[in-house]
């Protein structure tokens, strides 16, 4: 199918470019505007869940994502003060539910680069870097954007605009859509090291440590050269300055307190992030649709934000194809908001809030009850599978099909 309705996309992050690829494959011409002059490679998302791997397979990206990432079948919950293993979850229990009973730890900049490479050779697709969407003029049947790019400000016209321009979305603000929710007072610090926590400490590729004083997450990613990097995520103290958190002394102390070793850690990256739980009041206004972090943000515990954004992008392509190709009416566009917004609240906001509470819980009795529940869930195959269906977003995909 060839459709003459050009879709403009603000934001060349992973959601914008995956949405663009899904649209191109349905016959839409697309233009992506990315404010930066390169793909952002700061350490953010890596964990790609089974339901998302299914979508990436449909887009023809799965072999490369698996090749450039690390496959992780299990993840573990631990009690940080004692080091005890509380529960291990094994995606193998999803073998009847998915072609991909594992997660792939693939850094988000690799996914974005893969999608951009495909777009470069796709007829009708344009990707502009150093192109910041600065203004939106949405009328009936068309959208115009003002873009600041080398050579000055230019106007582009399309039939639709997707705001995939991240948490501070210019598109969302231009439309006056509220971003409801809250921001955590503490920030999240991500420290990346080559120290091999698998051979030295026996950890798997995804580990969640509960601690009333300072919770932690520990993940392995492949790194750009494939030699392996470990990312450790901690909350900062509320009163801690950026300098204290990111300075050599603070970074070494934090890691040594957690995993003491005689020599200092070699630190590859140190990054601080604000974390929020927010959802846009609507994901659609006329011919402008929001996707990814522009529509919803959440804390990263559980690795769900980008996954959900990719689901948004693929759903958007389906809805726009339905609207343009088969002549279904406005309801087809409303369905995007009707599905994606409640699913984000039910599966992403609620799980990430719950995950953070579980890791930072201070009350000893509640901690013990949480651990008992995790142990009991992991020990019962039916509950273990239910837990994974929800955590891997397979249940969210099944629920989407019931929302019409
Ligand atoms: C520490 C950390 C770990 C995480 N881990 C995971 C994980 O394991 N799994 C997971 O699913 N999620 C994870 N996330 C969340 C994930 O990083 C985000 O959900 C993801 O980046 C969202 O992608 P996006 O394309 O919507 O937005 P972004 O990645 O923010 O991309 C938006 C793009 O738009 C561009 N832009 C902004 N304004 C404009 C404009 N006006 N015009 C044009 N371009 C513009 C920006 O330059 C940027 O390139 C993590 C987040 C953090 C902070």
Short mmCIF file of C-alpha atoms and ligand atoms in Angstrom, two decimals:
data_model
loop_
_atom_site.label_atom_id
_atom_site.label_comp_id
_atom_site.label_asym_id
_atom_site.label_seq_id
_atom_site.Cartn_x
_atom_site.Cartn_y
_atom_site.Cartn_z
CA UNK A 1 0.00 0.00 0.00
CA UNK A 2 1.32 3.49 -0.84
CA UNK A 3 -0.22 6.33 1.10
CA UNK A 4 0.39 9.95 0.13
CA UNK A 5 -0.17 11.29 3.62
CA UNK A 6 3.26 12.32 4.95
CA UNK A 7 3.77 11.78 8.68
CA UNK A 8 6.07 14.25 10.44
CA UNK A 9 7.87 12.95 13.53
CA UNK A 10 9.43 15.25 16.13
CA UNK A 11 12.25 13.35 17.85
CA UNK A 12 14.72 10.84 16.44
CA UNK A 13 15.07 8.89 19.69
CA UNK A 14 14.29 5.17 19.69
CA UNK A 15 10.51 5.67 19.74
CA UNK A 16 10.46 8.22 16.91
CA UNK A 17 12.59 6.13 14.58
CA UNK A 18 10.88 2.81 15.37
CA UNK A 19 7.51 4.48 14.76
CA UNK A 20 8.90 5.85 11.49
CA UNK A 21 10.00 2.39 10.42
CA UNK A 22 6.60 0.88 11.28
CA UNK A 23 4.93 3.64 9.22
CA UNK A 24 7.26 3.20 6.25
CA UNK A 25 6.50 -0.51 6.23
CA UNK A 26 2.80 0.38 5.97
CA UNK A 27 3.46 2.63 2.98
CA UNK A 28 3.60 6.08 4.63
CA UNK A 29 6.17 8.69 3.65
CA UNK A 30 7.79 9.99 6.86
CA UNK A 31 10.04 12.87 7.90
CA UNK A 32 11.89 12.61 11.22
CA UNK A 33 13.34 15.74 12.87
CA UNK A 34 16.01 15.17 15.51
CA UNK A 35 17.23 18.21 17.45
CA UNK A 36 20.62 16.72 18.25
CA UNK A 37 23.34 16.20 15.63
CA UNK A 38 23.77 12.53 16.55
CA UNK A 39 21.98 9.62 18.24
CA UNK A 40 22.14 10.11 22.02
CA UNK A 41 24.21 7.24 23.48
CA UNK A 42 23.83 8.05 27.20
CA UNK A 43 23.25 4.86 29.22
CA UNK A 44 19.49 4.57 29.50
CA UNK A 45 17.27 1.71 28.28
CA UNK A 46 18.66 -1.71 27.49
CA UNK A 47 16.16 -4.28 28.79
CA UNK A 48 13.91 -5.28 25.89
CA UNK A 49 11.06 -7.55 26.97
CA UNK A 50 9.52 -10.51 25.09
CA UNK A 51 6.41 -8.61 23.92
CA UNK A 52 8.64 -5.90 22.44
CA UNK A 53 10.96 -8.45 20.84
CA UNK A 54 7.85 -9.77 19.03
CA UNK A 55 7.25 -6.28 17.58
CA UNK A 56 10.90 -5.84 16.63
CA UNK A 57 10.76 -9.21 14.87
CA UNK A 58 7.79 -8.00 12.81
CA UNK A 59 9.83 -4.91 11.88
CA UNK A 60 12.74 -7.09 10.74
CA UNK A 61 15.12 -5.86 13.46
CA UNK A 62 15.26 -8.86 15.78
CA UNK A 63 18.36 -10.64 14.44
CA UNK A 64 20.46 -7.50 14.76
CA UNK A 65 19.04 -6.60 18.21
CA UNK A 66 19.91 -10.08 19.49
CA UNK A 67 23.32 -9.99 17.80
CA UNK A 68 24.24 -6.59 19.26
CA UNK A 69 22.70 -7.26 22.69
CA UNK A 70 22.94 -9.87 25.44
CA UNK A 71 20.26 -12.49 25.97
CA UNK A 72 19.12 -12.82 29.59
CA UNK A 73 16.76 -15.64 30.52
CA UNK A 74 16.55 -14.94 34.25
CA UNK A 75 16.50 -12.07 36.72
CA UNK A 76 16.99 -12.05 40.47
CA UNK A 77 15.78 -10.20 43.57
CA UNK A 78 18.20 -9.96 46.45
CA UNK A 79 18.32 -8.51 49.95
CA UNK A 80 21.22 -6.08 49.78
CA UNK A 81 22.14 -5.98 53.51
CA UNK A 82 22.53 -9.77 53.75
CA UNK A 83 23.29 -10.47 50.09
CA UNK A 84 20.71 -13.29 50.19
CA UNK A 85 19.00 -14.36 47.00
CA UNK A 86 15.25 -13.92 47.55
CA UNK A 87 13.81 -15.10 44.24
CA UNK A 88 14.81 -15.88 40.68
CA UNK A 89 12.43 -15.52 37.75
CA UNK A 90 12.93 -17.51 34.58
CA UNK A 91 11.41 -16.42 31.25
CA UNK A 92 11.58 -20.02 30.11
CA UNK A 93 8.16 -20.36 31.77
CA UNK A 94 6.82 -18.17 28.93
CA UNK A 95 7.81 -20.65 26.23
CA UNK A 96 4.12 -21.28 25.37
CA UNK A 97 3.40 -17.53 25.29
CA UNK A 98 6.15 -16.06 23.12
CA UNK A 99 8.73 -16.85 20.47
CA UNK A 100 11.22 -15.02 22.73
CA UNK A 101 11.25 -16.45 26.29
CA UNK A 102 14.03 -14.09 27.42
CA UNK A 103 14.89 -10.40 27.47
CA UNK A 104 17.57 -8.88 25.30
CA UNK A 105 19.81 -6.30 26.92
CA UNK A 106 20.32 -4.05 23.88
CA UNK A 107 21.30 -0.42 24.48
CA UNK A 108 18.72 2.00 23.12
CA UNK A 109 21.20 3.89 20.92
CA UNK A 110 21.91 0.64 19.06
CA UNK A 111 18.20 0.14 18.38
CA UNK A 112 17.86 3.76 17.21
CA UNK A 113 20.86 3.42 14.87
CA UNK A 114 19.50 0.17 13.43
CA UNK A 115 16.13 1.77 12.68
CA UNK A 116 17.76 4.89 11.18
CA UNK A 117 19.92 2.72 8.90
CA UNK A 118 16.72 1.04 7.59
CA UNK A 119 15.03 4.42 7.13
CA UNK A 120 18.00 5.73 5.13
CA UNK A 121 17.36 3.14 2.43
CA UNK A 122 13.55 3.29 2.53
CA UNK A 123 11.80 5.21 -0.24
CA UNK A 124 9.85 8.17 1.11
CA UNK A 125 11.72 8.33 4.44
CA UNK A 126 13.76 11.38 5.48
CA UNK A 127 15.73 11.78 8.71
CA UNK A 128 17.06 15.26 9.55
CA UNK A 129 19.58 15.72 12.37
CA UNK A 130 20.25 19.15 13.96
CA UNK A 131 16.57 19.85 13.26
CA UNK A 132 14.61 21.10 16.26
CA UNK A 133 10.82 21.33 16.02
CA UNK A 134 10.10 24.76 17.49
CA UNK A 135 6.47 25.40 16.59
CA UNK A 136 3.33 23.45 15.73
CA UNK A 137 0.35 24.70 13.74
CA UNK A 138 -2.30 21.98 13.58
CA UNK A 139 -5.37 22.56 11.44
CA UNK A 140 -8.10 20.30 10.12
CA UNK A 141 -6.58 17.74 7.76
CA UNK A 142 -2.96 18.96 8.03
CA UNK A 143 -0.16 19.88 10.43
CA UNK A 144 2.64 22.37 9.90
CA UNK A 145 5.82 22.49 11.96
CA UNK A 146 8.49 25.17 12.18
CA UNK A 147 11.91 23.57 12.36
CA UNK A 148 15.19 25.22 13.37
CA UNK A 149 17.87 23.64 11.23
CA UNK A 150 21.20 24.56 9.63
CA UNK A 151 20.45 27.37 7.20
CA UNK A 152 17.62 28.79 9.30
CA UNK A 153 14.02 28.16 10.28
CA UNK A 154 11.95 26.16 7.78
CA UNK A 155 8.33 25.06 7.63
CA UNK A 156 7.24 21.51 6.81
CA UNK A 157 3.71 20.35 6.17
CA UNK A 158 2.30 16.86 6.69
CA UNK A 159 -0.97 15.05 7.29
CA UNK A 160 -0.04 14.00 10.84
CA UNK A 161 2.54 14.86 13.47
CA UNK A 162 3.91 12.41 16.02
CA UNK A 163 5.42 14.01 19.11
CA UNK A 164 8.19 11.56 20.05
CA UNK A 165 10.40 14.32 21.39
CA UNK A 166 10.96 12.94 24.89
CA UNK A 167 9.83 13.87 28.39
CA UNK A 168 10.16 17.64 27.87
CA UNK A 169 8.23 17.39 24.58
CA UNK A 170 7.88 20.67 22.71
CA UNK A 171 4.95 19.16 20.80
CA UNK A 172 3.05 18.25 23.99
CA UNK A 173 3.64 21.72 25.41
CA UNK A 174 2.68 23.45 22.13
CA UNK A 175 -0.68 21.67 22.28
CA UNK A 176 -1.19 22.60 25.93
CA UNK A 177 -1.53 18.96 27.02
CA UNK A 178 -0.99 18.54 30.78
CA UNK A 179 1.68 16.06 31.94
CA UNK A 180 0.06 14.75 35.08
CA UNK A 181 1.98 13.09 37.90
CA UNK A 182 5.04 13.80 40.01
CA UNK A 183 8.83 13.96 40.06
CA UNK A 184 10.88 12.07 42.67
CA UNK A 185 12.97 14.25 45.01
CA UNK A 186 15.98 11.93 44.69
CA UNK A 187 17.75 11.34 41.38
CA UNK A 188 19.01 8.07 39.93
CA UNK A 189 22.74 7.66 39.41
CA UNK A 190 23.99 5.16 36.82
CA UNK A 191 27.62 4.05 37.16
CA UNK A 192 29.11 1.98 34.34
CA UNK A 193 32.16 -0.20 34.92
CA UNK A 194 34.01 -3.04 33.22
CA UNK A 195 34.33 -4.93 36.54
CA UNK A 196 32.89 -8.37 35.81
CA UNK A 197 30.19 -9.01 38.42
CA UNK A 198 29.41 -12.39 36.85
CA UNK A 199 32.82 -14.04 37.18
CA UNK A 200 33.78 -12.11 40.35
CA UNK A 201 30.48 -12.25 42.25
CA UNK A 202 28.26 -14.74 40.41
CA UNK A 203 25.52 -12.26 39.49
CA UNK A 204 23.25 -12.75 36.48
CA UNK A 205 22.60 -10.02 33.87
CA UNK A 206 19.63 -8.40 35.70
CA UNK A 207 19.62 -7.99 39.49
CA UNK A 208 17.37 -6.00 41.82
CA UNK A 209 18.63 -5.33 45.37
CA UNK A 210 16.23 -4.28 48.09
CA UNK A 211 17.69 -2.08 50.83
CA UNK A 212 16.02 0.31 53.29
CA UNK A 213 19.08 2.59 53.10
CA UNK A 214 20.08 2.45 49.43
CA UNK A 215 18.48 0.08 46.92
CA UNK A 216 20.38 -0.86 43.76
CA UNK A 217 19.97 -2.43 40.32
CA UNK A 218 22.79 -4.20 38.50
CA UNK A 219 22.71 -5.02 34.77
CA UNK A 220 25.07 -6.22 32.13
CA UNK A 221 25.05 -4.79 28.60
CA UNK A 222 27.25 -5.73 25.67
CA UNK A 223 28.80 -2.27 25.15
CA UNK A 224 29.66 -0.87 21.73
CA UNK A 225 32.61 -3.22 21.25
CA UNK A 226 30.75 -6.25 22.63
CA UNK A 227 33.25 -6.76 25.48
CA UNK A 228 30.64 -6.24 28.22
CA UNK A 229 29.82 -3.40 30.62
CA UNK A 230 28.00 -3.41 33.95
CA UNK A 231 25.60 -0.66 34.93
CA UNK A 232 24.83 -0.10 38.60
CA UNK A 233 21.86 2.14 39.44
CA UNK A 234 21.38 3.76 42.87
CA UNK A 235 19.18 6.53 44.23
CA UNK A 236 21.00 9.67 45.35
CA UNK A 237 20.43 11.09 48.81
CA UNK A 238 17.92 13.95 48.69
CA UNK A 239 20.44 16.50 49.96
CA UNK A 240 23.32 15.22 47.79
CA UNK A 241 24.68 17.69 45.20
CA UNK A 242 25.54 16.66 41.62
CA UNK A 243 29.21 17.23 42.41
CA UNK A 244 29.13 14.91 45.44
CA UNK A 245 27.28 12.20 43.57
CA UNK A 246 29.37 12.32 40.39
CA UNK A 247 32.80 13.12 41.88
CA UNK A 248 35.44 10.37 42.00
CA UNK A 249 35.21 10.06 45.80
CA UNK A 250 31.43 9.70 45.83
CA UNK A 251 31.37 7.25 42.93
CA UNK A 252 34.06 4.98 44.41
CA UNK A 253 32.50 5.07 47.89
CA UNK A 254 29.11 4.13 46.52
CA UNK A 255 30.43 1.11 44.64
CA UNK A 256 32.83 0.03 47.39
CA UNK A 257 30.04 0.17 50.00
CA UNK A 258 28.06 -2.17 47.84
CA UNK A 259 30.73 -4.48 46.37
CA UNK A 260 33.95 -4.00 48.35
CA UNK A 261 37.14 -4.84 46.48
CA UNK A 262 40.78 -3.95 47.02
CA UNK A 263 41.35 -1.81 43.90
CA UNK A 264 39.25 1.18 42.83
CA UNK A 265 36.59 0.60 40.17
CA UNK A 266 37.32 1.67 36.63
CA UNK A 267 34.41 3.93 35.73
CA UNK A 268 33.37 4.13 32.07
CA UNK A 269 30.37 6.45 32.51
CA UNK A 270 28.69 8.28 35.39
CA UNK A 271 25.22 9.73 34.74
CA UNK A 272 22.51 11.34 36.84
CA UNK A 273 18.83 11.27 35.86
CA UNK A 274 15.70 12.83 37.26
CA UNK A 275 12.88 10.29 37.56
CA UNK A 276 9.17 10.96 37.21
CA UNK A 277 5.82 9.22 37.09
CA UNK A 278 3.77 11.26 34.61
CA UNK A 279 1.20 10.58 31.92
CA UNK A 280 -0.10 13.08 29.35
CA UNK A 281 -3.76 14.01 29.82
CA UNK A 282 -4.42 12.81 26.26
CA UNK A 283 -2.24 11.06 23.67
CA UNK A 284 -4.13 12.64 20.75
CA UNK A 285 -5.21 16.11 19.79
CA UNK A 286 -6.58 16.28 16.24
CA UNK A 287 -3.87 15.11 13.90
CA UNK A 288 -1.11 15.25 16.48
CA UNK A 289 -0.31 12.10 18.47
CA UNK A 290 2.13 11.64 21.34
CA UNK A 291 4.34 8.56 21.76
CA UNK A 292 7.08 7.34 24.09
CA UNK A 293 8.43 9.63 26.80
CA UNK A 294 6.53 12.58 25.30
CA UNK A 295 3.36 10.75 26.39
CA UNK A 296 4.51 9.01 29.59
CA UNK A 297 7.54 8.81 31.86
CA UNK A 298 8.28 6.46 34.74
CA UNK A 299 11.16 5.39 36.96
CA UNK A 300 13.39 2.84 35.18
CA UNK A 301 13.04 -0.04 37.69
CA UNK A 302 11.65 -2.93 35.67
CA UNK A 303 12.80 -1.50 32.33
CA UNK A 304 9.39 -0.59 30.93
CA UNK A 305 9.43 3.00 29.60
CA UNK A 306 11.01 2.46 26.20
CA UNK A 307 9.30 -0.89 25.79
CA UNK A 308 5.95 0.83 26.19
CA UNK A 309 7.06 3.59 23.79
CA UNK A 310 7.86 1.03 21.10
CA UNK A 311 4.40 -0.47 21.58
CA UNK A 312 2.99 3.07 21.11
CA UNK A 313 4.92 3.52 17.86
CA UNK A 314 3.75 0.23 16.36
CA UNK A 315 0.14 0.85 17.43
CA UNK A 316 0.28 4.33 15.89
CA UNK A 317 1.30 2.92 12.53
CA UNK A 318 -1.63 0.48 12.68
CA UNK A 319 -4.13 3.19 13.58
CA UNK A 320 -2.90 5.67 10.94
CA UNK A 321 -2.97 2.92 8.30
CA UNK A 322 -6.53 2.08 9.37
CA UNK A 323 -7.53 5.74 9.18
CA UNK A 324 -5.92 6.47 5.79
CA UNK A 325 -5.97 3.11 4.05
CA UNK A 326 -9.30 1.59 4.89
CA UNK A 327 -11.13 4.87 5.37
CA UNK A 328 -12.19 4.20 8.95
CA UNK A 329 -13.13 7.44 10.66
CA UNK A 330 -11.80 9.52 13.53
CA UNK A 331 -12.61 6.73 15.96
CA UNK A 332 -9.59 4.88 14.58
CA UNK A 333 -7.34 7.71 15.83
CA UNK A 334 -9.16 7.95 19.16
CA UNK A 335 -8.55 4.24 19.66
CA UNK A 336 -4.84 5.05 19.96
CA UNK A 337 -5.50 7.18 23.06
CA UNK A 338 -8.19 4.81 24.37
CA UNK A 339 -5.72 1.93 24.32
CA UNK A 340 -2.29 3.29 24.99
CA UNK A 341 -3.08 5.70 27.84
CA UNK A 342 -4.85 3.25 30.21
CA UNK A 343 -2.40 0.48 29.35
CA UNK A 344 0.50 2.72 30.33
CA UNK A 345 -1.17 3.50 33.66
CA UNK A 346 -2.11 -0.10 34.39
CA UNK A 347 1.06 -1.85 33.29
CA UNK A 348 3.89 0.67 33.34
CA UNK A 349 3.06 3.29 35.97
CA UNK A 350 1.70 0.79 38.49
CA UNK A 351 4.51 -1.76 38.07
CA UNK A 352 7.34 0.76 38.20
CA UNK A 353 5.87 2.49 41.27
CA UNK A 354 5.45 -0.93 42.92
CA UNK A 355 8.97 -2.02 41.96
CA UNK A 356 10.50 1.08 43.53
CA UNK A 357 8.43 0.73 46.73
CA UNK A 358 9.48 -2.90 47.06
CA UNK A 359 13.18 -2.08 46.73
CA UNK A 360 13.20 0.92 49.11
CA UNK A 361 10.78 -0.39 51.76
CA UNK A 362 11.98 0.53 55.27
CA UNK A 363 9.52 -1.32 57.53
CA UNK A 364 11.12 -4.68 58.47
CA UNK A 365 7.75 -6.46 58.65
CA UNK A 366 6.69 -5.20 55.21
CA UNK A 367 10.11 -6.10 53.76
CA UNK A 368 9.77 -9.62 55.15
CA UNK A 369 6.25 -9.92 53.73
CA UNK A 370 7.46 -8.67 50.33
CA UNK A 371 10.24 -11.24 50.32
CA UNK A 372 7.81 -14.03 51.31
CA UNK A 373 5.52 -13.00 48.47
CA UNK A 374 8.36 -13.00 45.92
CA UNK A 375 9.56 -16.41 47.14
CA UNK A 376 6.04 -17.86 46.99
CA UNK A 377 5.45 -16.40 43.52
CA UNK A 378 8.69 -17.81 42.15
CA UNK A 379 8.02 -21.22 43.73
CA UNK A 380 4.57 -21.66 42.16
CA UNK A 381 4.81 -22.20 38.36
CA UNK A 382 1.35 -20.69 37.67
CA UNK A 383 2.02 -17.52 39.71
CA UNK A 384 5.57 -17.34 38.39
CA UNK A 385 4.21 -17.32 34.81
CA UNK A 386 1.53 -14.72 35.66
CA UNK A 387 4.17 -12.46 37.19
CA UNK A 388 6.30 -12.74 34.05
CA UNK A 389 3.36 -12.19 31.68
CA UNK A 390 2.76 -8.85 33.38
CA UNK A 391 6.42 -7.83 33.76
CA UNK A 392 7.17 -8.69 30.11
CA UNK A 393 4.14 -6.70 28.80
CA UNK A 394 2.63 -9.78 27.13
CA UNK A 395 -0.48 -9.30 29.28
CA UNK A 396 -0.65 -5.65 28.17
CA UNK A 397 -0.62 -6.70 24.51
CA UNK A 398 -3.41 -9.20 25.18
CA UNK A 399 -5.40 -6.54 27.03
CA UNK A 400 -4.93 -4.07 24.13
CA UNK A 401 -6.73 -6.46 21.80
CA UNK A 402 -9.79 -6.27 24.10
CA UNK A 403 -10.01 -2.45 23.94
CA UNK A 404 -11.94 -1.43 20.83
C1 LIG B 1 18.76 5.12 33.71
C2 LIG B 1 17.62 4.74 32.80
C3 LIG B 1 17.45 3.42 32.45
C4 LIG B 1 16.39 3.04 31.64
N1 LIG B 1 16.24 1.73 31.34
C5 LIG B 1 15.19 1.34 30.60
C6 LIG B 1 15.05 -0.03 30.22
O1 LIG B 1 15.89 -0.88 30.54
N2 LIG B 1 13.96 -0.38 29.46
C7 LIG B 1 13.03 0.55 29.08
O2 LIG B 1 12.04 0.18 28.42
N3 LIG B 1 13.18 1.87 29.38
C8 LIG B 1 14.22 2.28 30.12
N4 LIG B 1 14.41 3.60 30.37
C9 LIG B 1 13.51 4.60 29.77
C10 LIG B 1 13.97 4.97 28.34
O3 LIG B 1 15.30 5.45 28.36
C11 LIG B 1 13.04 6.00 27.72
O4 LIG B 1 11.71 5.55 27.89
C12 LIG B 1 13.35 6.20 26.24
O5 LIG B 1 14.52 6.95 26.05
C13 LIG B 1 12.19 6.92 25.53
O6 LIG B 1 12.49 7.05 24.17
P1 LIG B 1 11.88 8.29 23.36
O7 LIG B 1 12.35 8.11 21.95
O8 LIG B 1 10.42 8.40 23.64
O9 LIG B 1 12.52 9.58 24.04
P2 LIG B 1 14.04 10.04 24.05
O10 LIG B 1 14.95 8.87 24.12
O11 LIG B 1 14.14 11.08 25.09
O12 LIG B 1 14.23 10.69 22.62
C14 LIG B 1 13.62 11.91 22.28
C15 LIG B 1 14.44 12.54 21.16
O13 LIG B 1 13.79 13.74 20.75
C16 LIG B 1 14.77 14.73 20.54
N5 LIG B 1 14.09 16.03 20.71
C17 LIG B 1 13.71 16.64 21.86
N6 LIG B 1 13.06 17.79 21.59
C18 LIG B 1 13.03 17.89 20.24
C19 LIG B 1 12.47 18.84 19.33
N7 LIG B 1 11.82 19.92 19.79
N8 LIG B 1 12.60 18.64 18.00
C20 LIG B 1 13.25 17.54 17.52
N9 LIG B 1 13.82 16.60 18.33
C21 LIG B 1 13.68 16.77 19.67
C22 LIG B 1 15.85 14.46 21.59
O14 LIG B 1 17.09 15.01 21.20
C23 LIG B 1 15.85 12.93 21.60
O15 LIG B 1 16.79 12.39 20.70
C24 LIG B 1 15.48 4.02 31.16
C25 LIG B 1 15.66 5.36 31.49
C26 LIG B 1 16.72 5.73 32.30
C27 LIG B 1 16.93 7.18 32.64
#
